[in-house]
């Protein structure tokens, strides 16, 4: 694949569970890189469930934390698009 879309939940507790040591967010990002996917897009979902709704601070917090992790596995966070979304 040319590109992978990694969806992370912005809800309190949900993001933390996914980015934890054995979380699926970490696992899926690592799998994508290991499989040779060089381009990554990160969709920050459930932005309507942040406090306050659509919190820019929460989005930036998630962007920073995910960016730090994906950098460790080999992605360049500067070339990764982070997109705030909500399916509500």
PDB file of N, CA and C in Angstrom:
ATOM      1  N   UNK A   1       0.841  -1.192   0.000  1.00  0.00           N
ATOM      2  CA  UNK A   1       0.000   0.000   0.000  1.00  0.00           C
ATOM      3  C   UNK A   1       0.877   1.242   0.000  1.00  0.00           C
ATOM      4  N   UNK A   2       0.373   2.293  -0.611  1.00  0.00           N
ATOM      5  CA  UNK A   2       1.118   3.550  -0.667  1.00  0.00           C
ATOM      6  C   UNK A   2       0.947   4.379   0.589  1.00  0.00           C
ATOM      7  N   UNK A   3      -0.201   4.235   1.235  1.00  0.00           N
ATOM      8  CA  UNK A   3      -0.519   5.087   2.377  1.00  0.00           C
ATOM      9  C   UNK A   3      -1.397   4.321   3.363  1.00  0.00           C
ATOM     10  N   UNK A   4      -1.241   4.653   4.641  1.00  0.00           N
ATOM     11  CA  UNK A   4      -2.101   4.069   5.673  1.00  0.00           C
ATOM     12  C   UNK A   4      -2.804   5.199   6.407  1.00  0.00           C
ATOM     13  N   UNK A   5      -4.039   4.947   6.812  1.00  0.00           N
ATOM     14  CA  UNK A   5      -4.785   5.901   7.630  1.00  0.00           C
ATOM     15  C   UNK A   5      -4.935   5.276   9.012  1.00  0.00           C
ATOM     16  N   UNK A   6      -4.348   5.917   9.990  1.00  0.00           N
ATOM     17  CA  UNK A   6      -4.407   5.458  11.374  1.00  0.00           C
ATOM     18  C   UNK A   6      -5.456   6.294  12.093  1.00  0.00           C
ATOM     19  N   UNK A   7      -6.502   5.651  12.594  1.00  0.00           N
ATOM     20  CA  UNK A   7      -7.566   6.359  13.301  1.00  0.00           C
ATOM     21  C   UNK A   7      -7.362   6.184  14.797  1.00  0.00           C
ATOM     22  N   UNK A   8      -7.314   7.303  15.508  1.00  0.00           N
ATOM     23  CA  UNK A   8      -7.200   7.264  16.964  1.00  0.00           C
ATOM     24  C   UNK A   8      -8.402   7.984  17.563  1.00  0.00           C
ATOM     25  N   UNK A   9      -8.900   7.476  18.683  1.00  0.00           N
ATOM     26  CA  UNK A   9     -10.054   8.079  19.354  1.00  0.00           C
ATOM     27  C   UNK A   9      -9.578   9.186  20.286  1.00  0.00           C
ATOM     28  N   UNK A  10     -10.254  10.328  20.247  1.00  0.00           N
ATOM     29  CA  UNK A  10      -9.863  11.475  21.067  1.00  0.00           C
ATOM     30  C   UNK A  10     -10.491  11.448  22.453  1.00  0.00           C
ATOM     31  N   UNK A  11     -11.467  10.565  22.663  1.00  0.00           N
ATOM     32  CA  UNK A  11     -12.168  10.522  23.947  1.00  0.00           C
ATOM     33  C   UNK A  11     -11.235  10.252  25.114  1.00  0.00           C
ATOM     34  N   UNK A  12     -11.539  10.862  26.249  1.00  0.00           N
ATOM     35  CA  UNK A  12     -10.731  10.666  27.449  1.00  0.00           C
ATOM     36  C   UNK A  12     -10.721   9.192  27.829  1.00  0.00           C
ATOM     37  N   UNK A  13      -9.538   8.645  27.989  1.00  0.00           N
ATOM     38  CA  UNK A  13      -9.393   7.230  28.318  1.00  0.00           C
ATOM     39  C   UNK A  13      -9.227   6.364  27.084  1.00  0.00           C
ATOM     40  N   UNK A  14      -9.946   6.674  26.029  1.00  0.00           N
ATOM     41  CA  UNK A  14      -9.855   5.879  24.796  1.00  0.00           C
ATOM     42  C   UNK A  14      -8.494   6.055  24.133  1.00  0.00           C
ATOM     43  N   UNK A  15      -8.083   7.317  23.985  1.00  0.00           N
ATOM     44  CA  UNK A  15      -6.773   7.567  23.380  1.00  0.00           C
ATOM     45  C   UNK A  15      -5.666   6.961  24.231  1.00  0.00           C
ATOM     46  N   UNK A  16      -5.754   7.167  25.531  1.00  0.00           N
ATOM     47  CA  UNK A  16      -4.729   6.673  26.451  1.00  0.00           C
ATOM     48  C   UNK A  16      -4.600   5.147  26.385  1.00  0.00           C
ATOM     49  N   UNK A  17      -5.730   4.454  26.239  1.00  0.00           N
ATOM     50  CA  UNK A  17      -5.699   2.993  26.122  1.00  0.00           C
ATOM     51  C   UNK A  17      -5.013   2.571  24.821  1.00  0.00           C
ATOM     52  N   UNK A  18      -5.291   3.280  23.745  1.00  0.00           N
ATOM     53  CA  UNK A  18      -4.717   2.928  22.446  1.00  0.00           C
ATOM     54  C   UNK A  18      -3.231   3.189  22.343  1.00  0.00           C
ATOM     55  N   UNK A  19      -2.764   4.238  23.019  1.00  0.00           N
ATOM     56  CA  UNK A  19      -1.355   4.617  22.919  1.00  0.00           C
ATOM     57  C   UNK A  19      -0.520   3.981  24.032  1.00  0.00           C
ATOM     58  N   UNK A  20      -1.166   3.262  24.940  1.00  0.00           N
ATOM     59  CA  UNK A  20      -0.436   2.610  26.033  1.00  0.00           C
ATOM     60  C   UNK A  20       0.523   1.562  25.476  1.00  0.00           C
ATOM     61  N   UNK A  21       1.385   1.051  26.327  1.00  0.00           N
ATOM     62  CA  UNK A  21       2.453   0.146  25.889  1.00  0.00           C
ATOM     63  C   UNK A  21       1.968  -0.991  24.991  1.00  0.00           C
ATOM     64  N   UNK A  22       0.846  -1.600  25.323  1.00  0.00           N
ATOM     65  CA  UNK A  22       0.317  -2.703  24.516  1.00  0.00           C
ATOM     66  C   UNK A  22      -0.917  -2.304  23.709  1.00  0.00           C
ATOM     67  N   UNK A  23      -1.087  -1.015  23.483  1.00  0.00           N
ATOM     68  CA  UNK A  23      -2.277  -0.516  22.801  1.00  0.00           C
ATOM     69  C   UNK A  23      -2.268  -0.757  21.295  1.00  0.00           C
ATOM     70  N   UNK A  24      -3.471  -0.774  20.712  1.00  0.00           N
ATOM     71  CA  UNK A  24      -3.609  -1.036  19.279  1.00  0.00           C
ATOM     72  C   UNK A  24      -3.089   0.102  18.415  1.00  0.00           C
ATOM     73  N   UNK A  25      -3.140   1.335  18.913  1.00  0.00           N
ATOM     74  CA  UNK A  25      -2.616   2.452  18.129  1.00  0.00           C
ATOM     75  C   UNK A  25      -1.139   2.221  17.834  1.00  0.00           C
ATOM     76  N   UNK A  26      -0.389   1.879  18.863  1.00  0.00           N
ATOM     77  CA  UNK A  26       1.045   1.600  18.687  1.00  0.00           C
ATOM     78  C   UNK A  26       1.261   0.408  17.756  1.00  0.00           C
ATOM     79  N   UNK A  27       0.493  -0.649  17.992  1.00  0.00           N
ATOM     80  CA  UNK A  27       0.641  -1.868  17.198  1.00  0.00           C
ATOM     81  C   UNK A  27       0.364  -1.614  15.720  1.00  0.00           C
ATOM     82  N   UNK A  28      -0.701  -0.895  15.415  1.00  0.00           N
ATOM     83  CA  UNK A  28      -1.078  -0.666  14.022  1.00  0.00           C
ATOM     84  C   UNK A  28      -0.090   0.249  13.309  1.00  0.00           C
ATOM     85  N   UNK A  29       0.412   1.271  14.009  1.00  0.00           N
ATOM     86  CA  UNK A  29       1.420   2.151  13.408  1.00  0.00           C
ATOM     87  C   UNK A  29       2.689   1.364  13.102  1.00  0.00           C
ATOM     88  N   UNK A  30       3.100   0.530  14.033  1.00  0.00           N
ATOM     89  CA  UNK A  30       4.298  -0.288  13.838  1.00  0.00           C
ATOM     90  C   UNK A  30       4.106  -1.289  12.700  1.00  0.00           C
ATOM     91  N   UNK A  31       2.934  -1.909  12.631  1.00  0.00           N
ATOM     92  CA  UNK A  31       2.644  -2.850  11.544  1.00  0.00           C
ATOM     93  C   UNK A  31       2.708  -2.159  10.185  1.00  0.00           C
ATOM     94  N   UNK A  32       2.129  -0.975  10.094  1.00  0.00           N
ATOM     95  CA  UNK A  32       2.143  -0.238   8.826  1.00  0.00           C
ATOM     96  C   UNK A  32       3.580   0.035   8.389  1.00  0.00           C
ATOM     97  N   UNK A  33       4.403   0.501   9.314  1.00  0.00           N
ATOM     98  CA  UNK A  33       5.796   0.804   8.977  1.00  0.00           C
ATOM     99  C   UNK A  33       6.557  -0.466   8.598  1.00  0.00           C
ATOM    100  N   UNK A  34       6.346  -1.525   9.364  1.00  0.00           N
ATOM    101  CA  UNK A  34       7.022  -2.801   9.112  1.00  0.00           C
ATOM    102  C   UNK A  34       6.645  -3.373   7.746  1.00  0.00           C
ATOM    103  N   UNK A  35       5.404  -3.140   7.327  1.00  0.00           N
ATOM    104  CA  UNK A  35       4.939  -3.628   6.025  1.00  0.00           C
ATOM    105  C   UNK A  35       5.383  -2.738   4.865  1.00  0.00           C
ATOM    106  N   UNK A  36       6.125  -1.671   5.180  1.00  0.00           N
ATOM    107  CA  UNK A  36       6.673  -0.822   4.128  1.00  0.00           C
ATOM    108  C   UNK A  36       5.822   0.356   3.726  1.00  0.00           C
ATOM    109  N   UNK A  37       4.792   0.665   4.492  1.00  0.00           N
ATOM    110  CA  UNK A  37       3.950   1.821   4.186  1.00  0.00           C
ATOM    111  C   UNK A  37       4.701   3.074   4.626  1.00  0.00           C
ATOM    112  N   UNK A  38       5.069   3.910   3.660  1.00  0.00           N
ATOM    113  CA  UNK A  38       5.909   5.073   3.960  1.00  0.00           C
ATOM    114  C   UNK A  38       5.114   6.340   4.284  1.00  0.00           C
ATOM    115  N   UNK A  39       3.887   6.419   3.810  1.00  0.00           N
ATOM    116  CA  UNK A  39       3.071   7.613   4.056  1.00  0.00           C
ATOM    117  C   UNK A  39       1.956   7.275   5.036  1.00  0.00           C
ATOM    118  N   UNK A  40       1.783   8.150   6.020  1.00  0.00           N
ATOM    119  CA  UNK A  40       0.787   7.915   7.063  1.00  0.00           C
ATOM    120  C   UNK A  40      -0.092   9.145   7.234  1.00  0.00           C
ATOM    121  N   UNK A  41      -1.376   8.906   7.416  1.00  0.00           N
ATOM    122  CA  UNK A  41      -2.331   9.956   7.772  1.00  0.00           C
ATOM    123  C   UNK A  41      -2.942   9.534   9.099  1.00  0.00           C
ATOM    124  N   UNK A  42      -3.020  10.457  10.042  1.00  0.00           N
ATOM    125  CA  UNK A  42      -3.613  10.149  11.343  1.00  0.00           C
ATOM    126  C   UNK A  42      -4.929  10.909  11.466  1.00  0.00           C
ATOM    127  N   UNK A  43      -6.028  10.157  11.575  1.00  0.00           N
ATOM    128  CA  UNK A  43      -7.344  10.751  11.803  1.00  0.00           C
ATOM    129  C   UNK A  43      -7.643  10.720  13.292  1.00  0.00           C
ATOM    130  N   UNK A  44      -7.844  11.891  13.872  1.00  0.00           N
ATOM    131  CA  UNK A  44      -8.170  11.977  15.298  1.00  0.00           C
ATOM    132  C   UNK A  44      -9.691  12.046  15.392  1.00  0.00           C
ATOM    133  N   UNK A  45     -10.305  10.891  15.665  1.00  0.00           N
ATOM    134  CA  UNK A  45     -11.758  10.742  15.634  1.00  0.00           C
ATOM    135  C   UNK A  45     -12.399  11.087  16.982  1.00  0.00           C
ATOM    136  N   UNK A  46     -13.712  11.213  16.969  1.00  0.00           N
ATOM    137  CA  UNK A  46     -14.517  11.497  18.163  1.00  0.00           C
ATOM    138  C   UNK A  46     -14.172  12.848  18.785  1.00  0.00           C
ATOM    139  N   UNK A  47     -13.835  13.810  17.932  1.00  0.00           N
ATOM    140  CA  UNK A  47     -13.513  15.144  18.441  1.00  0.00           C
ATOM    141  C   UNK A  47     -14.722  15.807  19.103  1.00  0.00           C
ATOM    142  N   UNK A  48     -15.921  15.318  18.779  1.00  0.00           N
ATOM    143  CA  UNK A  48     -17.127  15.855  19.416  1.00  0.00           C
ATOM    144  C   UNK A  48     -17.238  15.424  20.878  1.00  0.00           C
ATOM    145  N   UNK A  49     -16.482  14.391  21.276  1.00  0.00           N
ATOM    146  CA  UNK A  49     -16.596  13.889  22.651  1.00  0.00           C
ATOM    147  C   UNK A  49     -15.476  14.395  23.563  1.00  0.00           C
ATOM    148  N   UNK A  50     -14.683  15.352  23.078  1.00  0.00           N
ATOM    149  CA  UNK A  50     -13.650  15.929  23.938  1.00  0.00           C
ATOM    150  C   UNK A  50     -14.290  16.954  24.867  1.00  0.00           C
ATOM    151  N   UNK A  51     -13.546  17.373  25.872  1.00  0.00           N
ATOM    152  CA  UNK A  51     -14.070  18.370  26.810  1.00  0.00           C
ATOM    153  C   UNK A  51     -13.178  19.597  26.789  1.00  0.00           C
ATOM    154  N   UNK A  52     -13.631  20.733  26.274  1.00  0.00           N
ATOM    155  CA  UNK A  52     -14.932  20.949  25.623  1.00  0.00           C
ATOM    156  C   UNK A  52     -14.962  20.275  24.243  1.00  0.00           C
ATOM    157  N   UNK A  53     -16.144  20.149  23.651  1.00  0.00           N
ATOM    158  CA  UNK A  53     -16.226  19.534  22.323  1.00  0.00           C
ATOM    159  C   UNK A  53     -15.303  20.232  21.317  1.00  0.00           C
ATOM    160  N   UNK A  54     -14.650  19.451  20.492  1.00  0.00           N
ATOM    161  CA  UNK A  54     -13.732  19.929  19.454  1.00  0.00           C
ATOM    162  C   UNK A  54     -12.570  20.727  20.049  1.00  0.00           C
ATOM    163  N   UNK A  55     -12.038  20.228  21.166  1.00  0.00           N
ATOM    164  CA  UNK A  55     -10.957  20.905  21.888  1.00  0.00           C
ATOM    165  C   UNK A  55      -9.653  20.900  21.084  1.00  0.00           C
ATOM    166  N   UNK A  56      -9.181  22.102  20.761  1.00  0.00           N
ATOM    167  CA  UNK A  56      -7.911  22.216  20.042  1.00  0.00           C
ATOM    168  C   UNK A  56      -6.751  21.741  20.915  1.00  0.00           C
ATOM    169  N   UNK A  57      -6.845  22.005  22.224  1.00  0.00           N
ATOM    170  CA  UNK A  57      -5.792  21.572  23.150  1.00  0.00           C
ATOM    171  C   UNK A  57      -5.680  20.044  23.164  1.00  0.00           C
ATOM    172  N   UNK A  58      -6.824  19.357  23.175  1.00  0.00           N
ATOM    173  CA  UNK A  58      -6.817  17.887  23.170  1.00  0.00           C
ATOM    174  C   UNK A  58      -6.235  17.366  21.852  1.00  0.00           C
ATOM    175  N   UNK A  59      -6.619  17.990  20.740  1.00  0.00           N
ATOM    176  CA  UNK A  59      -6.092  17.599  19.431  1.00  0.00           C
ATOM    177  C   UNK A  59      -4.571  17.753  19.402  1.00  0.00           C
ATOM    178  N   UNK A  60      -4.070  18.876  19.890  1.00  0.00           N
ATOM    179  CA  UNK A  60      -2.624  19.127  19.897  1.00  0.00           C
ATOM    180  C   UNK A  60      -1.890  18.152  20.819  1.00  0.00           C
ATOM    181  N   UNK A  61      -2.517  17.802  21.947  1.00  0.00           N
ATOM    182  CA  UNK A  61      -1.931  16.831  22.879  1.00  0.00           C
ATOM    183  C   UNK A  61      -1.775  15.467  22.198  1.00  0.00           C
ATOM    184  N   UNK A  62      -2.824  15.040  21.504  1.00  0.00           N
ATOM    185  CA  UNK A  62      -2.800  13.753  20.801  1.00  0.00           C
ATOM    186  C   UNK A  62      -1.786  13.796  19.658  1.00  0.00           C
ATOM    187  N   UNK A  63      -1.785  14.895  18.924  1.00  0.00           N
ATOM    188  CA  UNK A  63      -0.844  15.064  17.815  1.00  0.00           C
ATOM    189  C   UNK A  63       0.600  14.948  18.308  1.00  0.00           C
ATOM    190  N   UNK A  64       0.891  15.568  19.434  1.00  0.00           N
ATOM    191  CA  UNK A  64       2.246  15.531  19.996  1.00  0.00           C
ATOM    192  C   UNK A  64       2.622  14.112  20.427  1.00  0.00           C
ATOM    193  N   UNK A  65       1.717  13.456  21.142  1.00  0.00           N
ATOM    194  CA  UNK A  65       2.019  12.122  21.662  1.00  0.00           C
ATOM    195  C   UNK A  65       2.155  11.085  20.544  1.00  0.00           C
ATOM    196  N   UNK A  66       1.242  11.110  19.586  1.00  0.00           N
ATOM    197  CA  UNK A  66       1.329  10.175  18.461  1.00  0.00           C
ATOM    198  C   UNK A  66       2.571  10.500  17.625  1.00  0.00           C
ATOM    199  N   UNK A  67       2.823  11.786  17.419  1.00  0.00           N
ATOM    200  CA  UNK A  67       4.007  12.209  16.662  1.00  0.00           C
ATOM    201  C   UNK A  67       5.295  11.697  17.273  1.00  0.00           C
ATOM    202  N   UNK A  68       5.401  11.781  18.592  1.00  0.00           N
ATOM    203  CA  UNK A  68       6.592  11.278  19.282  1.00  0.00           C
ATOM    204  C   UNK A  68       6.758   9.776  19.072  1.00  0.00           C
ATOM    205  N   UNK A  69       5.651   9.043  19.145  1.00  0.00           N
ATOM    206  CA  UNK A  69       5.734   7.586  18.971  1.00  0.00           C
ATOM    207  C   UNK A  69       6.100   7.200  17.537  1.00  0.00           C
ATOM    208  N   UNK A  70       5.417   7.785  16.558  1.00  0.00           N
ATOM    209  CA  UNK A  70       5.685   7.383  15.171  1.00  0.00           C
ATOM    210  C   UNK A  70       7.100   7.776  14.737  1.00  0.00           C
ATOM    211  N   UNK A  71       7.636   8.804  15.354  1.00  0.00           N
ATOM    212  CA  UNK A  71       9.028   9.184  15.066  1.00  0.00           C
ATOM    213  C   UNK A  71       9.976   8.076  15.523  1.00  0.00           C
ATOM    214  N   UNK A  72       9.680   7.483  16.674  1.00  0.00           N
ATOM    215  CA  UNK A  72      10.520   6.403  17.212  1.00  0.00           C
ATOM    216  C   UNK A  72      10.537   5.177  16.302  1.00  0.00           C
ATOM    217  N   UNK A  73       9.426   4.920  15.612  1.00  0.00           N
ATOM    218  CA  UNK A  73       9.388   3.721  14.765  1.00  0.00           C
ATOM    219  C   UNK A  73       9.863   3.983  13.340  1.00  0.00           C
ATOM    220  N   UNK A  74      10.069   5.265  12.988  1.00  0.00           N
ATOM    221  CA  UNK A  74      10.656   5.549  11.682  1.00  0.00           C
ATOM    222  C   UNK A  74       9.943   6.546  10.795  1.00  0.00           C
ATOM    223  N   UNK A  75       8.752   6.988  11.179  1.00  0.00           N
ATOM    224  CA  UNK A  75       8.049   7.997  10.383  1.00  0.00           C
ATOM    225  C   UNK A  75       8.577   9.392  10.721  1.00  0.00           C
ATOM    226  N   UNK A  76       8.441  10.302   9.779  1.00  0.00           N
ATOM    227  CA  UNK A  76       8.775  11.702  10.021  1.00  0.00           C
ATOM    228  C   UNK A  76       7.467  12.438  10.319  1.00  0.00           C
ATOM    229  N   UNK A  77       7.233  12.833  11.579  1.00  0.00           N
ATOM    230  CA  UNK A  77       5.964  13.481  11.940  1.00  0.00           C
ATOM    231  C   UNK A  77       5.665  14.745  11.132  1.00  0.00           C
ATOM    232  N   UNK A  78       6.703  15.392  10.622  1.00  0.00           N
ATOM    233  CA  UNK A  78       6.500  16.611   9.830  1.00  0.00           C
ATOM    234  C   UNK A  78       5.801  16.319   8.504  1.00  0.00           C
ATOM    235  N   UNK A  79       5.877  15.078   8.038  1.00  0.00           N
ATOM    236  CA  UNK A  79       5.243  14.721   6.764  1.00  0.00           C
ATOM    237  C   UNK A  79       3.939  13.944   6.961  1.00  0.00           C
ATOM    238  N   UNK A  80       3.521  13.790   8.207  1.00  0.00           N
ATOM    239  CA  UNK A  80       2.285  13.060   8.518  1.00  0.00           C
ATOM    240  C   UNK A  80       1.151  14.062   8.727  1.00  0.00           C
ATOM    241  N   UNK A  81       0.054  13.861   8.013  1.00  0.00           N
ATOM    242  CA  UNK A  81      -1.111  14.736   8.175  1.00  0.00           C
ATOM    243  C   UNK A  81      -1.939  14.252   9.362  1.00  0.00           C
ATOM    244  N   UNK A  82      -2.239  15.172  10.277  1.00  0.00           N
ATOM    245  CA  UNK A  82      -3.125  14.888  11.408  1.00  0.00           C
ATOM    246  C   UNK A  82      -4.432  15.619  11.131  1.00  0.00           C
ATOM    247  N   UNK A  83      -5.539  14.864  11.092  1.00  0.00           N
ATOM    248  CA  UNK A  83      -6.827  15.429  10.700  1.00  0.00           C
ATOM    249  C   UNK A  83      -7.853  15.220  11.809  1.00  0.00           C
ATOM    250  N   UNK A  84      -8.388  16.315  12.395  1.00  0.00           N
ATOM    251  CA  UNK A  84      -9.436  16.156  13.405  1.00  0.00           C
ATOM    252  C   UNK A  84     -10.754  15.810  12.715  1.00  0.00           C
ATOM    253  N   UNK A  85     -11.409  14.738  13.172  1.00  0.00           N
ATOM    254  CA  UNK A  85     -12.652  14.299  12.535  1.00  0.00           C
ATOM    255  C   UNK A  85     -13.679  13.877  13.587  1.00  0.00           C
ATOM    256  N   UNK A  86     -14.912  13.762  13.151  1.00  0.00           N
ATOM    257  CA  UNK A  86     -15.980  13.259  14.002  1.00  0.00           C
ATOM    258  C   UNK A  86     -17.022  12.606  13.113  1.00  0.00           C
ATOM    259  N   UNK A  87     -17.413  11.403  13.472  1.00  0.00           N
ATOM    260  CA  UNK A  87     -18.423  10.700  12.694  1.00  0.00           C
ATOM    261  C   UNK A  87     -19.838  10.980  13.174  1.00  0.00           C
ATOM    262  N   UNK A  88     -19.974  11.858  14.151  1.00  0.00           N
ATOM    263  CA  UNK A  88     -21.268  12.145  14.745  1.00  0.00           C
ATOM    264  C   UNK A  88     -22.160  12.903  13.815  1.00  0.00           C
TER     265      UNK A  88
END
